[in-house]
Structure formats: C-alpha cells, structure tokens
Amino acid sequence: AQSVTQPDIHITVSEGASLELRCNYSYGATPYLFWYVQSPGQGLQLLLKYFSGDTLVQGIKGFEAEFKRSQSSFNLRKPSVHWSDAAEYFCAVGAIGPGTPLVFGKGTRLSVIA
Amino acid sequence: DSGVTQTPKHLITATGQRVTLRCSPRSGDLSVYWYQQSLDQGLQFLIQYYNGEERAKGNILERFSAQQFPDLHSELNLSSLELGDSALYFCASSVGGSVDIQYFGAGTRLSVL
C-alpha cells in the first residue's frame, strides 16, 4: 500500500525567501505524485503532478518539484515566497489502475512573515 | 473554480441524525471521490464511484453510504451521526477511473453537536 510522509508539520519563511517542502513516499512501483495546496476555507488546488518523463516538473504559481526515485522523494520548491503562498500543502501519491485513489500526506502548513 | 460543486457549504446537526452531502462533478468527468478531512486523521479517502458504479472503498464507516446517479452527481449519506464525524468532507472528480488529475470541490463542513 502507498504511504506519504511530510516530515514538517509547520514551516515559517520570510517573504522573498526560498522554500522547500519535503515529501517522501512509499510505493512498490512507479508512483504518480501530486502536490495540492489548500487555502483557508478552500478546497484543494492542484499545484503540479508527476506521471513520467522529466523528473523536474513545473507547476502553477512559480512552484516546481523534483522526483528522486533513489530517495523516494518529491520535494516542492519555490525560489521566492509571496505572502499569498501561506496555506496548507499536501503531497499525494497514486498508482496506476482503476480503483486507486490518492493517498495524502498529513500536510505542511506554511506561514509567511514580512 | 475547479468546476466541482458541493452543497451545502456548512451543515450543523445533532448526534444521531442523518445528513446528505451532494456533489456535482466537472462536466465530462465520470469519476467521483469522497474524502474526509479531520485534524487528527488528515485527508482520508472514503469511496469512489465511476460512471455510476462503486469502484473503490476506503475507510468508510458502515453508517456512511454513497451513490452516483445517472446524471453523474453523487451523494454521501451519513447516518447515526457522532461527535467524531465532525469534519470537512470533500468531493473530487476526474475524467477516468484510473489515476489522473482529481479536481476538488470547496468541501462541506459538518458540525455534529
């Protein structure tokens, strides 16, 4: 069974600083990986996904993530954080085939300070 | 706007009651997923329907049931409600039945008093 670990429950960064949110997954085959963002009172919005190919994927809002199979990681990065990036970030893993819903990590809450 | 519509946005009810949450998927999407988000459990998958048929079942309690109708909207029924059922319930939809992008609704916040 798949599992996802997001080691950091809460991260605080200064506006303009770089950001890296960690995600480690456990899955026996090639995973399908996602990052979603949840703003307060909102649903989840897809930031980016990795299905195959280039291991560095670009997403919306200036985010990128790198798939590292050897480390079972899919870390999310942004070079310069904006105050509007404050939200909860979820990493998720899926598997190919019908009836395989996403497994989410517990989330990392990002706070941005001036 | 994801295109997934969930109603109602908020629901306040008492223990022992029954409620129905509704989800309309994006146009063209055949799969509907239900998730429960709580502080202690995080986001937990409950159940998936694909084109009217149950496709996968997760940590869904026997007191909970769901269905997907011919017009592809879905309802999640929660009965004999307990305090611990208070949570945010999300619906997501996707085009197919296998792994693809899931689009989430804004959720229904259920408060059981």
PDB file of C-alpha atoms in Angstrom:
ATOM      1  CA  ALA A   1       0.000   0.000   0.000  1.00  0.00           C
ATOM      2  CA  GLN A   2       1.104   3.507  -0.713  1.00  0.00           C
ATOM      3  CA  SER A   3       2.007   5.970   2.015  1.00  0.00           C
ATOM      4  CA  VAL A   4       3.197   9.546   2.115  1.00  0.00           C
ATOM      5  CA  THR A   5       5.210  11.320   4.778  1.00  0.00           C
ATOM      6  CA  GLN A   6       5.501  15.046   5.082  1.00  0.00           C
ATOM      7  CA  PRO A   7       8.011  15.465   7.909  1.00  0.00           C
ATOM      8  CA  ASP A   8       7.354  19.137   8.562  1.00  0.00           C
ATOM      9  CA  ILE A   9       4.032  19.993  10.168  1.00  0.00           C
ATOM     10  CA  HIS A  10       4.598  23.741  10.107  1.00  0.00           C
ATOM     11  CA  ILE A  11       7.166  25.914   8.351  1.00  0.00           C
ATOM     12  CA  THR A  12       7.628  29.676   8.634  1.00  0.00           C
ATOM     13  CA  VAL A  13       9.563  31.590   5.999  1.00  0.00           C
ATOM     14  CA  SER A  14      10.159  35.236   5.305  1.00  0.00           C
ATOM     15  CA  GLU A  15       8.601  36.807   2.262  1.00  0.00           C
ATOM     16  CA  GLY A  16      11.077  36.652  -0.596  1.00  0.00           C
ATOM     17  CA  ALA A  17      12.955  33.705   0.862  1.00  0.00           C
ATOM     18  CA  SER A  18      13.188  30.351  -0.853  1.00  0.00           C
ATOM     19  CA  LEU A  19      11.023  27.422   0.161  1.00  0.00           C
ATOM     20  CA  GLU A  20      11.358  23.672   0.133  1.00  0.00           C
ATOM     21  CA  LEU A  21       8.628  21.373   1.425  1.00  0.00           C
ATOM     22  CA  ARG A  22       9.582  17.771   1.873  1.00  0.00           C
ATOM     23  CA  CYS A  23       7.626  14.725   0.778  1.00  0.00           C
ATOM     24  CA  ASN A  24       8.639  11.087   0.984  1.00  0.00           C
ATOM     25  CA  TYR A  25       6.523   8.305  -0.394  1.00  0.00           C
ATOM     26  CA  SER A  26       6.384   4.573  -0.160  1.00  0.00           C
ATOM     27  CA  TYR A  27       5.194   2.604  -3.131  1.00  0.00           C
ATOM     28  CA  GLY A  28       6.475  -0.527  -4.811  1.00  0.00           C
ATOM     29  CA  ALA A  29       6.074   0.551  -8.423  1.00  0.00           C
ATOM     30  CA  THR A  30       6.366   3.812 -10.297  1.00  0.00           C
ATOM     31  CA  PRO A  31       4.297   6.328  -8.396  1.00  0.00           C
ATOM     32  CA  TYR A  32       2.138   9.091  -9.671  1.00  0.00           C
ATOM     33  CA  LEU A  33       2.846  12.119  -7.491  1.00  0.00           C
ATOM     34  CA  PHE A  34       0.945  15.299  -6.818  1.00  0.00           C
ATOM     35  CA  TRP A  35       1.175  18.467  -4.775  1.00  0.00           C
ATOM     36  CA  TYR A  36      -2.009  20.232  -3.784  1.00  0.00           C
ATOM     37  CA  VAL A  37      -2.481  23.496  -1.921  1.00  0.00           C
ATOM     38  CA  GLN A  38      -5.355  24.331   0.398  1.00  0.00           C
ATOM     39  CA  SER A  39      -6.007  27.917   1.378  1.00  0.00           C
ATOM     40  CA  PRO A  40      -8.138  28.578   4.459  1.00  0.00           C
ATOM     41  CA  GLY A  41     -11.755  27.733   3.802  1.00  0.00           C
ATOM     42  CA  GLN A  42     -10.985  26.475   0.333  1.00  0.00           C
ATOM     43  CA  GLY A  43     -10.782  23.165  -1.421  1.00  0.00           C
ATOM     44  CA  LEU A  44      -7.586  21.608  -2.706  1.00  0.00           C
ATOM     45  CA  GLN A  45      -5.987  23.071  -5.802  1.00  0.00           C
ATOM     46  CA  LEU A  46      -3.521  21.098  -7.861  1.00  0.00           C
ATOM     47  CA  LEU A  47      -0.081  22.733  -7.995  1.00  0.00           C
ATOM     48  CA  LEU A  48       1.721  20.162 -10.090  1.00  0.00           C
ATOM     49  CA  LYS A  49       1.953  16.485 -10.914  1.00  0.00           C
ATOM     50  CA  TYR A  50       4.499  13.894 -11.938  1.00  0.00           C
ATOM     51  CA  PHE A  51       3.441  10.960 -14.078  1.00  0.00           C
ATOM     52  CA  SER A  52       6.616  10.180 -16.039  1.00  0.00           C
ATOM     53  CA  GLY A  53       9.430  11.780 -18.009  1.00  0.00           C
ATOM     54  CA  ASP A  54      11.403  14.771 -16.822  1.00  0.00           C
ATOM     55  CA  THR A  55      11.893  14.472 -13.081  1.00  0.00           C
ATOM     56  CA  LEU A  56      11.739  18.237 -12.570  1.00  0.00           C
ATOM     57  CA  VAL A  57       8.181  19.394 -13.030  1.00  0.00           C
ATOM     58  CA  GLN A  58       6.882  22.915 -13.165  1.00  0.00           C
ATOM     59  CA  GLY A  59       3.581  23.915 -11.693  1.00  0.00           C
ATOM     60  CA  ILE A  60       1.405  26.914 -11.185  1.00  0.00           C
ATOM     61  CA  LYS A  61       2.255  29.950  -9.057  1.00  0.00           C
ATOM     62  CA  GLY A  62       6.003  29.521  -9.638  1.00  0.00           C
ATOM     63  CA  PHE A  63       6.284  26.162  -7.865  1.00  0.00           C
ATOM     64  CA  GLU A  64       8.377  23.242  -9.007  1.00  0.00           C
ATOM     65  CA  ALA A  65       9.051  19.772  -7.681  1.00  0.00           C
ATOM     66  CA  GLU A  66      11.718  17.194  -8.290  1.00  0.00           C
ATOM     67  CA  PHE A  67      11.119  13.455  -8.313  1.00  0.00           C
ATOM     68  CA  LYS A  68      14.048  11.488  -6.918  1.00  0.00           C
ATOM     69  CA  ARG A  69      13.427   7.793  -7.190  1.00  0.00           C
ATOM     70  CA  SER A  70      16.555   6.851  -5.231  1.00  0.00           C
ATOM     71  CA  GLN A  71      15.367   8.890  -2.266  1.00  0.00           C
ATOM     72  CA  SER A  72      11.638   8.193  -2.716  1.00  0.00           C
ATOM     73  CA  SER A  73      11.111  11.925  -2.537  1.00  0.00           C
ATOM     74  CA  PHE A  74       9.097  14.552  -4.327  1.00  0.00           C
ATOM     75  CA  ASN A  75      10.022  17.856  -2.715  1.00  0.00           C
ATOM     76  CA  LEU A  76       8.256  21.076  -3.581  1.00  0.00           C
ATOM     77  CA  ARG A  77      10.265  24.248  -4.113  1.00  0.00           C
ATOM     78  CA  LYS A  78       9.763  27.904  -4.810  1.00  0.00           C
ATOM     79  CA  PRO A  79      12.625  30.372  -5.216  1.00  0.00           C
ATOM     80  CA  SER A  80      10.852  33.380  -3.705  1.00  0.00           C
ATOM     81  CA  VAL A  81       7.835  33.086  -1.455  1.00  0.00           C
ATOM     82  CA  HIS A  82       4.995  35.591  -1.520  1.00  0.00           C
ATOM     83  CA  TRP A  83       2.676  36.329   1.387  1.00  0.00           C
ATOM     84  CA  SER A  84      -0.187  34.822  -0.610  1.00  0.00           C
ATOM     85  CA  ASP A  85       1.571  31.437  -0.556  1.00  0.00           C
ATOM     86  CA  ALA A  86       0.600  30.975   3.090  1.00  0.00           C
ATOM     87  CA  ALA A  87      -1.559  27.853   3.052  1.00  0.00           C
ATOM     88  CA  GLU A  88      -1.547  24.119   3.741  1.00  0.00           C
ATOM     89  CA  TYR A  89       0.352  21.977   1.265  1.00  0.00           C
ATOM     90  CA  PHE A  90      -0.389  18.329   0.647  1.00  0.00           C
ATOM     91  CA  CYS A  91       1.684  15.748  -1.159  1.00  0.00           C
ATOM     92  CA  ALA A  92      -0.198  12.774  -2.581  1.00  0.00           C
ATOM     93  CA  VAL A  93       0.655   9.534  -4.306  1.00  0.00           C
ATOM     94  CA  GLY A  94      -1.452   7.472  -6.652  1.00  0.00           C
ATOM     95  CA  ALA A  95      -0.998   4.241  -8.533  1.00  0.00           C
ATOM     96  CA  ILE A  96      -1.975   3.192 -11.997  1.00  0.00           C
ATOM     97  CA  GLY A  97      -5.139   1.225 -12.483  1.00  0.00           C
ATOM     98  CA  PRO A  98      -8.782   1.634 -11.623  1.00  0.00           C
ATOM     99  CA  GLY A  99      -9.867   1.982  -8.045  1.00  0.00           C
ATOM    100  CA  THR A 100      -6.668   3.513  -6.813  1.00  0.00           C
ATOM    101  CA  PRO A 101      -7.490   6.737  -5.060  1.00  0.00           C
ATOM    102  CA  LEU A 102      -4.906   9.181  -3.858  1.00  0.00           C
ATOM    103  CA  VAL A 103      -3.118   8.748  -0.568  1.00  0.00           C
ATOM    104  CA  PHE A 104      -2.307  12.067   1.038  1.00  0.00           C
ATOM    105  CA  GLY A 105       0.329  13.132   3.490  1.00  0.00           C
ATOM    106  CA  LYS A 106      -0.726  14.942   6.663  1.00  0.00           C
ATOM    107  CA  GLY A 107       0.158  18.282   5.142  1.00  0.00           C
ATOM    108  CA  THR A 108       2.610  21.084   5.864  1.00  0.00           C
ATOM    109  CA  ARG A 109       1.297  24.439   6.977  1.00  0.00           C
ATOM    110  CA  LEU A 110       3.264  27.327   5.538  1.00  0.00           C
ATOM    111  CA  SER A 111       3.331  30.683   7.289  1.00  0.00           C
ATOM    112  CA  VAL A 112       4.919  33.694   5.592  1.00  0.00           C
ATOM    113  CA  ILE A 113       6.237  36.605   7.622  1.00  0.00           C
ATOM    114  CA  ALA A 114       7.221  40.051   6.451  1.00  0.00           C
TER     115      ALA A 114
ATOM    116  CA  ASP B   1     -13.019  27.486  -9.577  1.00  0.00           C
ATOM    117  CA  SER B   2     -12.440  23.747 -10.026  1.00  0.00           C
ATOM    118  CA  GLY B   3     -15.818  23.092 -11.592  1.00  0.00           C
ATOM    119  CA  VAL B   4     -16.777  20.672  -8.814  1.00  0.00           C
ATOM    120  CA  THR B   5     -19.780  21.853  -6.828  1.00  0.00           C
ATOM    121  CA  GLN B   6     -20.549  20.734  -3.318  1.00  0.00           C
ATOM    122  CA  THR B   7     -23.630  21.584  -1.311  1.00  0.00           C
ATOM    123  CA  PRO B   8     -24.250  22.621   1.347  1.00  0.00           C
ATOM    124  CA  LYS B   9     -21.117  24.509   2.397  1.00  0.00           C
ATOM    125  CA  HIS B  10     -21.902  24.148   6.066  1.00  0.00           C
ATOM    126  CA  LEU B  11     -24.083  21.727   7.960  1.00  0.00           C
ATOM    127  CA  ILE B  12     -24.824  21.760  11.663  1.00  0.00           C
ATOM    128  CA  THR B  13     -26.733  18.877  13.131  1.00  0.00           C
ATOM    129  CA  ALA B  14     -27.139  16.823  16.273  1.00  0.00           C
ATOM    130  CA  THR B  15     -25.860  13.418  17.253  1.00  0.00           C
ATOM    131  CA  GLY B  16     -27.964  10.562  15.960  1.00  0.00           C
ATOM    132  CA  GLN B  17     -29.181  12.488  12.946  1.00  0.00           C
ATOM    133  CA  ARG B  18     -28.745  11.737   9.260  1.00  0.00           C
ATOM    134  CA  VAL B  19     -27.453  14.134   6.603  1.00  0.00           C
ATOM    135  CA  THR B  20     -26.864  14.061   2.862  1.00  0.00           C
ATOM    136  CA  LEU B  21     -23.985  15.801   1.150  1.00  0.00           C
ATOM    137  CA  ARG B  22     -24.198  16.477  -2.550  1.00  0.00           C
ATOM    138  CA  CYS B  23     -21.523  16.717  -5.225  1.00  0.00           C
ATOM    139  CA  SER B  24     -21.728  17.693  -8.870  1.00  0.00           C
ATOM    140  CA  PRO B  25     -18.577  16.738 -10.791  1.00  0.00           C
ATOM    141  CA  ARG B  26     -16.910  18.721 -13.540  1.00  0.00           C
ATOM    142  CA  SER B  27     -18.574  18.435 -16.891  1.00  0.00           C
ATOM    143  CA  GLY B  28     -17.313  15.296 -18.618  1.00  0.00           C
ATOM    144  CA  ASP B  29     -15.830  13.687 -15.502  1.00  0.00           C
ATOM    145  CA  LEU B  30     -17.037  10.168 -14.824  1.00  0.00           C
ATOM    146  CA  SER B  31     -15.307   9.501 -11.502  1.00  0.00           C
ATOM    147  CA  VAL B  32     -16.318  10.940  -8.161  1.00  0.00           C
ATOM    148  CA  TYR B  33     -14.293  10.529  -4.977  1.00  0.00           C
ATOM    149  CA  TRP B  34     -15.263  11.357  -1.415  1.00  0.00           C
ATOM    150  CA  TYR B  35     -12.676  12.312   1.206  1.00  0.00           C
ATOM    151  CA  GLN B  36     -12.935  13.212   4.867  1.00  0.00           C
ATOM    152  CA  GLN B  37     -10.566  15.770   6.354  1.00  0.00           C
ATOM    153  CA  SER B  38     -10.175  15.965  10.109  1.00  0.00           C
ATOM    154  CA  LEU B  39      -7.453  17.413  12.306  1.00  0.00           C
ATOM    155  CA  ASP B  40      -6.351  14.078  13.714  1.00  0.00           C
ATOM    156  CA  GLN B  41      -6.731  11.842  10.636  1.00  0.00           C
ATOM    157  CA  GLY B  42      -5.857  14.252   7.846  1.00  0.00           C
ATOM    158  CA  LEU B  43      -7.325  13.579   4.413  1.00  0.00           C
ATOM    159  CA  GLN B  44      -8.827  10.124   4.267  1.00  0.00           C
ATOM    160  CA  PHE B  45     -10.303   8.510   1.193  1.00  0.00           C
ATOM    161  CA  LEU B  46     -13.828   7.239   1.728  1.00  0.00           C
ATOM    162  CA  ILE B  47     -15.221   5.934  -1.528  1.00  0.00           C
ATOM    163  CA  GLN B  48     -15.031   6.259  -5.309  1.00  0.00           C
ATOM    164  CA  TYR B  49     -17.672   5.892  -7.990  1.00  0.00           C
ATOM    165  CA  TYR B  50     -17.053   5.578 -11.686  1.00  0.00           C
ATOM    166  CA  ASN B  51     -19.919   6.070 -14.102  1.00  0.00           C
ATOM    167  CA  GLY B  52     -22.481   5.020 -11.525  1.00  0.00           C
ATOM    168  CA  GLU B  53     -20.642   2.009 -10.153  1.00  0.00           C
ATOM    169  CA  GLU B  54     -18.689   1.747  -6.931  1.00  0.00           C
ATOM    170  CA  ARG B  55     -15.021   1.493  -7.903  1.00  0.00           C
ATOM    171  CA  ALA B  56     -13.070   1.633  -4.658  1.00  0.00           C
ATOM    172  CA  LYS B  57     -13.785   1.778  -0.981  1.00  0.00           C
ATOM    173  CA  GLY B  58     -11.543   3.231   1.687  1.00  0.00           C
ATOM    174  CA  ASN B  59     -12.009   3.922   5.364  1.00  0.00           C
ATOM    175  CA  ILE B  60     -15.722   4.447   5.102  1.00  0.00           C
ATOM    176  CA  LEU B  61     -17.837   3.602   8.120  1.00  0.00           C
ATOM    177  CA  GLU B  62     -20.858   1.331   7.775  1.00  0.00           C
ATOM    178  CA  ARG B  63     -23.010   4.265   8.894  1.00  0.00           C
ATOM    179  CA  PHE B  64     -21.918   6.084   5.748  1.00  0.00           C
ATOM    180  CA  SER B  65     -23.056   5.307   2.223  1.00  0.00           C
ATOM    181  CA  ALA B  66     -22.834   6.929  -1.144  1.00  0.00           C
ATOM    182  CA  GLN B  67     -24.190   6.655  -4.634  1.00  0.00           C
ATOM    183  CA  GLN B  68     -23.686   8.157  -8.044  1.00  0.00           C
ATOM    184  CA  PHE B  69     -26.725   8.926 -10.111  1.00  0.00           C
ATOM    185  CA  PRO B  70     -27.243   8.645 -13.898  1.00  0.00           C
ATOM    186  CA  ASP B  71     -26.509  12.352 -14.296  1.00  0.00           C
ATOM    187  CA  LEU B  72     -23.192  11.603 -12.513  1.00  0.00           C
ATOM    188  CA  HIS B  73     -23.825  13.696  -9.447  1.00  0.00           C
ATOM    189  CA  SER B  74     -23.100  11.920  -6.191  1.00  0.00           C
ATOM    190  CA  GLU B  75     -24.486  11.950  -2.693  1.00  0.00           C
ATOM    191  CA  LEU B  76     -22.802  10.927   0.529  1.00  0.00           C
ATOM    192  CA  ASN B  77     -25.200   9.872   3.253  1.00  0.00           C
ATOM    193  CA  LEU B  78     -24.055   9.973   6.861  1.00  0.00           C
ATOM    194  CA  SER B  79     -26.337   8.447   9.470  1.00  0.00           C
ATOM    195  CA  SER B  80     -26.416   7.948  13.241  1.00  0.00           C
ATOM    196  CA  LEU B  81     -24.025  10.832  13.449  1.00  0.00           C
ATOM    197  CA  GLU B  82     -21.486  11.026  16.234  1.00  0.00           C
ATOM    198  CA  LEU B  83     -19.421  13.938  17.503  1.00  0.00           C
ATOM    199  CA  GLY B  84     -16.377  12.416  15.859  1.00  0.00           C
ATOM    200  CA  ASP B  85     -17.964  12.693  12.435  1.00  0.00           C
ATOM    201  CA  SER B  86     -17.468  16.446  12.544  1.00  0.00           C
ATOM    202  CA  ALA B  87     -15.087  17.144   9.687  1.00  0.00           C
ATOM    203  CA  LEU B  88     -14.666  18.676   6.278  1.00  0.00           C
ATOM    204  CA  TYR B  89     -15.959  16.404   3.540  1.00  0.00           C
ATOM    205  CA  PHE B  90     -14.513  16.850   0.085  1.00  0.00           C
ATOM    206  CA  CYS B  91     -15.689  15.588  -3.222  1.00  0.00           C
ATOM    207  CA  ALA B  92     -13.296  15.303  -6.136  1.00  0.00           C
ATOM    208  CA  SER B  93     -13.850  14.317  -9.732  1.00  0.00           C
ATOM    209  CA  SER B  94     -11.685  13.062 -12.550  1.00  0.00           C
ATOM    210  CA  VAL B  95     -12.142  12.059 -16.138  1.00  0.00           C
ATOM    211  CA  GLY B  96     -11.419   8.377 -15.874  1.00  0.00           C
ATOM    212  CA  GLY B  97     -11.321   5.580 -13.388  1.00  0.00           C
ATOM    213  CA  SER B  98      -7.576   5.132 -13.141  1.00  0.00           C
ATOM    214  CA  VAL B  99      -5.038   7.615 -11.938  1.00  0.00           C
ATOM    215  CA  ASP B 100      -5.484  11.024 -13.395  1.00  0.00           C
ATOM    216  CA  ILE B 101      -5.918  14.501 -12.047  1.00  0.00           C
ATOM    217  CA  GLN B 102      -8.538  14.878  -9.369  1.00  0.00           C
ATOM    218  CA  TYR B 103     -10.271  18.221  -9.061  1.00  0.00           C
ATOM    219  CA  PHE B 104     -11.642  19.092  -5.658  1.00  0.00           C
ATOM    220  CA  GLY B 105     -14.730  20.921  -4.579  1.00  0.00           C
ATOM    221  CA  ALA B 106     -14.701  23.501  -1.800  1.00  0.00           C
ATOM    222  CA  GLY B 107     -15.992  20.978   0.709  1.00  0.00           C
ATOM    223  CA  THR B 108     -18.870  20.658   3.135  1.00  0.00           C
ATOM    224  CA  ARG B 109     -18.073  21.434   6.745  1.00  0.00           C
ATOM    225  CA  LEU B 110     -20.118  19.177   9.008  1.00  0.00           C
ATOM    226  CA  SER B 111     -20.511  20.036  12.655  1.00  0.00           C
ATOM    227  CA  VAL B 112     -22.191  17.466  14.879  1.00  0.00           C
ATOM    228  CA  LEU B 113     -23.274  18.908  18.222  1.00  0.00           C
TER     229      LEU B 113
END
